[in-house]
PDB file of C-alpha atoms in Angstrom:
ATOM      1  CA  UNK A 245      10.386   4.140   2.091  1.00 53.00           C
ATOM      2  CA  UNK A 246      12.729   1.613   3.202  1.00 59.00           C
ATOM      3  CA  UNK A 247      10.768  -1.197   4.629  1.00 57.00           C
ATOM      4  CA  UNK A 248      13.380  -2.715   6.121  1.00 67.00           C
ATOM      5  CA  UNK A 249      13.919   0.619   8.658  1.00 83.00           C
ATOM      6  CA  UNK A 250       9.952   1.753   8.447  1.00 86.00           C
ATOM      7  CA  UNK A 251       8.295   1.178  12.042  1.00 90.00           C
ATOM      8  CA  UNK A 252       4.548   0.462  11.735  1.00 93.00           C
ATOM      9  CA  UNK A 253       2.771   3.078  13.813  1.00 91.00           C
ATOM     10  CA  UNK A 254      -1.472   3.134  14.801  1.00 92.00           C
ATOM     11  CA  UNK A 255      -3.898   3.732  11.747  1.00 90.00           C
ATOM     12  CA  UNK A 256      -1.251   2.619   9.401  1.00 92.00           C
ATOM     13  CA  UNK A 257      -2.808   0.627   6.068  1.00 93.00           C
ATOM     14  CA  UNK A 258      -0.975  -2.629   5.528  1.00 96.00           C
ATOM     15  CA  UNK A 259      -1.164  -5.333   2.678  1.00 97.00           C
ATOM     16  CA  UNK A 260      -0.870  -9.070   3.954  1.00 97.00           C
ATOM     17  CA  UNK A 261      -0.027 -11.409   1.535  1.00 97.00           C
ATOM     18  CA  UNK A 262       0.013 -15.137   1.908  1.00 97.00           C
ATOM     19  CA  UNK A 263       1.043 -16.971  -1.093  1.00 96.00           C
ATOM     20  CA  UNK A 264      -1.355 -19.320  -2.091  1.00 94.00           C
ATOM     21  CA  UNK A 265      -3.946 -18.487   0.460  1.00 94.00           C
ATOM     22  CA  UNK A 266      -6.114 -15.433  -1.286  1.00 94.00           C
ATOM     23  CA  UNK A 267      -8.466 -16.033   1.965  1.00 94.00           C
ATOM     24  CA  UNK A 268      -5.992 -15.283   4.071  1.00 95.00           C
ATOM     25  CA  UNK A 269      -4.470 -12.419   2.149  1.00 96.00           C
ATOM     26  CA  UNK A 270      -5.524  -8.429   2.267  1.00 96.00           C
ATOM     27  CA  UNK A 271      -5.345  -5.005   3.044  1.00 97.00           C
ATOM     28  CA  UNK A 272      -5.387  -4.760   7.362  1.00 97.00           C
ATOM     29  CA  UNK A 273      -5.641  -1.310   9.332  1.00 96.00           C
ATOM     30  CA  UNK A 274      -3.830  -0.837  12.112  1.00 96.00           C
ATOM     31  CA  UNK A 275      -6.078  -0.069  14.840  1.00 95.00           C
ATOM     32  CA  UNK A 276      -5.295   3.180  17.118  1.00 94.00           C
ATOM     33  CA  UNK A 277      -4.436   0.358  19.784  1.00 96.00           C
ATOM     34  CA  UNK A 278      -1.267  -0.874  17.240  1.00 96.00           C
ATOM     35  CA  UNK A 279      -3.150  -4.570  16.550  1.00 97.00           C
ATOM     36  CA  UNK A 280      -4.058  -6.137  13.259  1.00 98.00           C
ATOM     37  CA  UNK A 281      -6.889  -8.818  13.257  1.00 96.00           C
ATOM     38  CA  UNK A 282      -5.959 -11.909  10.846  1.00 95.00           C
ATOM     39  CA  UNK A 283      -8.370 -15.170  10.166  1.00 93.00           C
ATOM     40  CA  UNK A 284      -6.592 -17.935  11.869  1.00 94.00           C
ATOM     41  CA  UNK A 285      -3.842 -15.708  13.800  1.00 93.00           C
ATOM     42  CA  UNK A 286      -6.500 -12.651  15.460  1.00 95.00           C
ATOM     43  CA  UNK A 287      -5.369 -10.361  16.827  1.00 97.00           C
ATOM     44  CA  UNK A 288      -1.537  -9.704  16.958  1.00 97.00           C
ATOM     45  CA  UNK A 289       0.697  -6.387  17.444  1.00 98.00           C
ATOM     46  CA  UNK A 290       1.488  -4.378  14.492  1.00 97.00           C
ATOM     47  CA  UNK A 291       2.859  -1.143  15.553  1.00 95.00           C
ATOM     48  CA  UNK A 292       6.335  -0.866  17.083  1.00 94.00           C
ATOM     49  CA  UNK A 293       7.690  -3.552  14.370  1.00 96.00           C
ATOM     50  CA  UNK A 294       8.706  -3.122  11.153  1.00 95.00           C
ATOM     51  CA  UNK A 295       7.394  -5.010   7.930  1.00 95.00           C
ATOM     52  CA  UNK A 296       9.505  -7.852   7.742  1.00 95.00           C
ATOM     53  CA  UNK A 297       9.564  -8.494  11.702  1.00 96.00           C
ATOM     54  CA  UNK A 298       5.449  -8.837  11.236  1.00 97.00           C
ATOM     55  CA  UNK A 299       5.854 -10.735   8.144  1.00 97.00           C
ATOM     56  CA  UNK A 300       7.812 -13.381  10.227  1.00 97.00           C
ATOM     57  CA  UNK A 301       5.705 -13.099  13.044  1.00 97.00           C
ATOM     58  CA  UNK A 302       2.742 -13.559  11.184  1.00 97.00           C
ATOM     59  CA  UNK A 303       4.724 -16.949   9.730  1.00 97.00           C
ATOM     60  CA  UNK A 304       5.293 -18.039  12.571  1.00 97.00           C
ATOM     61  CA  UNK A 305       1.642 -18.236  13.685  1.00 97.00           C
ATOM     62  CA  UNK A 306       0.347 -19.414  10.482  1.00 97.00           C
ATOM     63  CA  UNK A 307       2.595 -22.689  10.886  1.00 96.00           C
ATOM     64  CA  UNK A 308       0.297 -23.814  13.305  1.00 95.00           C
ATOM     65  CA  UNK A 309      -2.552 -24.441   9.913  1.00 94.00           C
ATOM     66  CA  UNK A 310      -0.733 -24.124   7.331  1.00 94.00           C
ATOM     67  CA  UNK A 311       2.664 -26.259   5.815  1.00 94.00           C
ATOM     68  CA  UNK A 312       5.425 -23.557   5.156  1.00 95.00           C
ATOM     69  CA  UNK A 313       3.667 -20.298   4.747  1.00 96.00           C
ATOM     70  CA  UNK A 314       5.100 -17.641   2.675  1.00 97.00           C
ATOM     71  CA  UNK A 315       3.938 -14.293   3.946  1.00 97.00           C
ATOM     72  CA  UNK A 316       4.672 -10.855   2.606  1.00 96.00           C
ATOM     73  CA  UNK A 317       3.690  -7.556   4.368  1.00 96.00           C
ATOM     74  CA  UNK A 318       3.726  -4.129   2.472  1.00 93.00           C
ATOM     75  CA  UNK A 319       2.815  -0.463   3.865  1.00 90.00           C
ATOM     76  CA  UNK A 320      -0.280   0.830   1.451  1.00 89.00           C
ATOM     77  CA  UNK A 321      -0.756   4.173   3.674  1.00 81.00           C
ATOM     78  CA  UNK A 322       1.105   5.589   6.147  1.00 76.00           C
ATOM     79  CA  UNK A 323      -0.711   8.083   8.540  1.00 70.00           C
ATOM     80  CA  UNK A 324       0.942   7.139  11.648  1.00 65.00           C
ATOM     81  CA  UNK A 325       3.657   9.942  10.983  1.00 63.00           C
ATOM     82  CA  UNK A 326       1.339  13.265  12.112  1.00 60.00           C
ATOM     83  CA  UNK A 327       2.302  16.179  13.301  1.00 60.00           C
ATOM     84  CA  UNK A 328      -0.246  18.957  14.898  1.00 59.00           C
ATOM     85  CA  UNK A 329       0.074  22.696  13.504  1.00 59.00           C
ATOM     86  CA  UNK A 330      -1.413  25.249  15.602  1.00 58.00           C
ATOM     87  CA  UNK A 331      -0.626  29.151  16.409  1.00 56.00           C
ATOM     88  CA  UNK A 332      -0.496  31.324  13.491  1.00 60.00           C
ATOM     89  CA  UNK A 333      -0.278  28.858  10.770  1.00 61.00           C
ATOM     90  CA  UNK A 334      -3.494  28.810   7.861  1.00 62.00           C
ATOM     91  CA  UNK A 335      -4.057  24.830   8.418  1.00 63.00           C
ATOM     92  CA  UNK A 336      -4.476  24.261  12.374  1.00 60.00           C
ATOM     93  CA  UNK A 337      -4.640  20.373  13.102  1.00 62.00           C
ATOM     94  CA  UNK A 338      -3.122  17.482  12.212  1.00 65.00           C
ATOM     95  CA  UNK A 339      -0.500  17.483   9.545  1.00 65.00           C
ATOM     96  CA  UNK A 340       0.788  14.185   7.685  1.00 65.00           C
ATOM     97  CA  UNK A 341       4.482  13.951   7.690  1.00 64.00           C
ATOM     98  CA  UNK A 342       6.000  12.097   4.222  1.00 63.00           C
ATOM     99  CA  UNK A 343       9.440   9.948   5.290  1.00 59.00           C
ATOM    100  CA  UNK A 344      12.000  12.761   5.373  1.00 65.00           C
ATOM    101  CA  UNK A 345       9.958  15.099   6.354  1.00 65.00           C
ATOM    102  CA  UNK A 346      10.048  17.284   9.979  1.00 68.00           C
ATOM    103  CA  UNK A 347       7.336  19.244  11.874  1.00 65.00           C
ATOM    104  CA  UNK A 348       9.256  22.349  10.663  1.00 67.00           C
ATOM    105  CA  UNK A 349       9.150  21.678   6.978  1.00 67.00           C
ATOM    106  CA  UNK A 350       5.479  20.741   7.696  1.00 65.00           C
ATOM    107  CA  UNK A 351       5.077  24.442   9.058  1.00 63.00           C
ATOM    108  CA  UNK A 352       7.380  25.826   6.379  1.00 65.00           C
ATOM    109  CA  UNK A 353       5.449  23.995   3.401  1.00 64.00           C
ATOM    110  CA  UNK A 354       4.096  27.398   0.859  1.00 50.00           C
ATOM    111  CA  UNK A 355       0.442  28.476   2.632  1.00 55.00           C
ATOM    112  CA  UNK A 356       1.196  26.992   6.147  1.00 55.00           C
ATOM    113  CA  UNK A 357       2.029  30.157   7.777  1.00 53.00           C
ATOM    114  CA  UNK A 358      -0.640  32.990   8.755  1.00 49.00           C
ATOM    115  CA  UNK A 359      -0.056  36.145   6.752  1.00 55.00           C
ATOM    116  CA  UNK A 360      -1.068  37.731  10.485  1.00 53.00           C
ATOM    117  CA  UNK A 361       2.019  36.110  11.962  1.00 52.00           C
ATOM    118  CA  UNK A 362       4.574  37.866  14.327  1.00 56.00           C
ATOM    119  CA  UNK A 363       7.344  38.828  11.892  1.00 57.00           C
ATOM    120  CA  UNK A 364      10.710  39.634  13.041  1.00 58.00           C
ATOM    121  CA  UNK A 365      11.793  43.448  12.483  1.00 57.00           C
ATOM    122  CA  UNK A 366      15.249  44.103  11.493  1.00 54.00           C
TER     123      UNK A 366
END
């Protein structure tokens, strides 16, 4: 994954790191409502940017209490990227899409598709 091109999305798992600051430091969910809540900061928006745009964000707050922070954002989990199968597929429901990957190679993946599908006759 290319952090520098990844856009955070809702229920994504992030790790916050400020150097020197372990308090301040962790893994953060992204709520369904795109925030993160951070001690000092609160609550800030998450989804929509991508890593290093929240890293610097998140700098730019922490100047406020701390001298020159150093601050370091990585994606743990990425669950944002869904897609939802129904019709005559085996797995009906949400589907987690990998980077690369499109809702028809979700529904093309071996065991997706109902053996009671509509085939084509030639």
């Amino acid at each position: 994954m290319d952090a520098s091109r990844y856009i955070i999305g809702p229920e994504d798992s992030l790790q916050i790191t400020v150097w020197k600051e372990p308090s301040l430091s962790g893994n953060f969910p992204v709520r369904p409502d795109g925030m993160i809540s951070l001690v000092l900061v609160g609550d800030l928006p998450a989804a929509g940017q991508t890593p290093m745009a929240l890293s610097n964000d998140i700098t730019q707050r922490l100047k406020k209490y701390i001298q020159d922070p150093v601050v370091t954002v990585s994606v743990l989990g990425v669950t944002s990227q869904r897609s939802l199968l129904v019709g005559e597929v085996n797995r009906v429901g949400p589907e987690m899409l990998t980077p690369g990957m499109t809702p028809l190679y979700a529904i093309l993946t071996p065991g997706c598709l109902s053996q009671y599908r509509n085939r084509p006759r030639l």
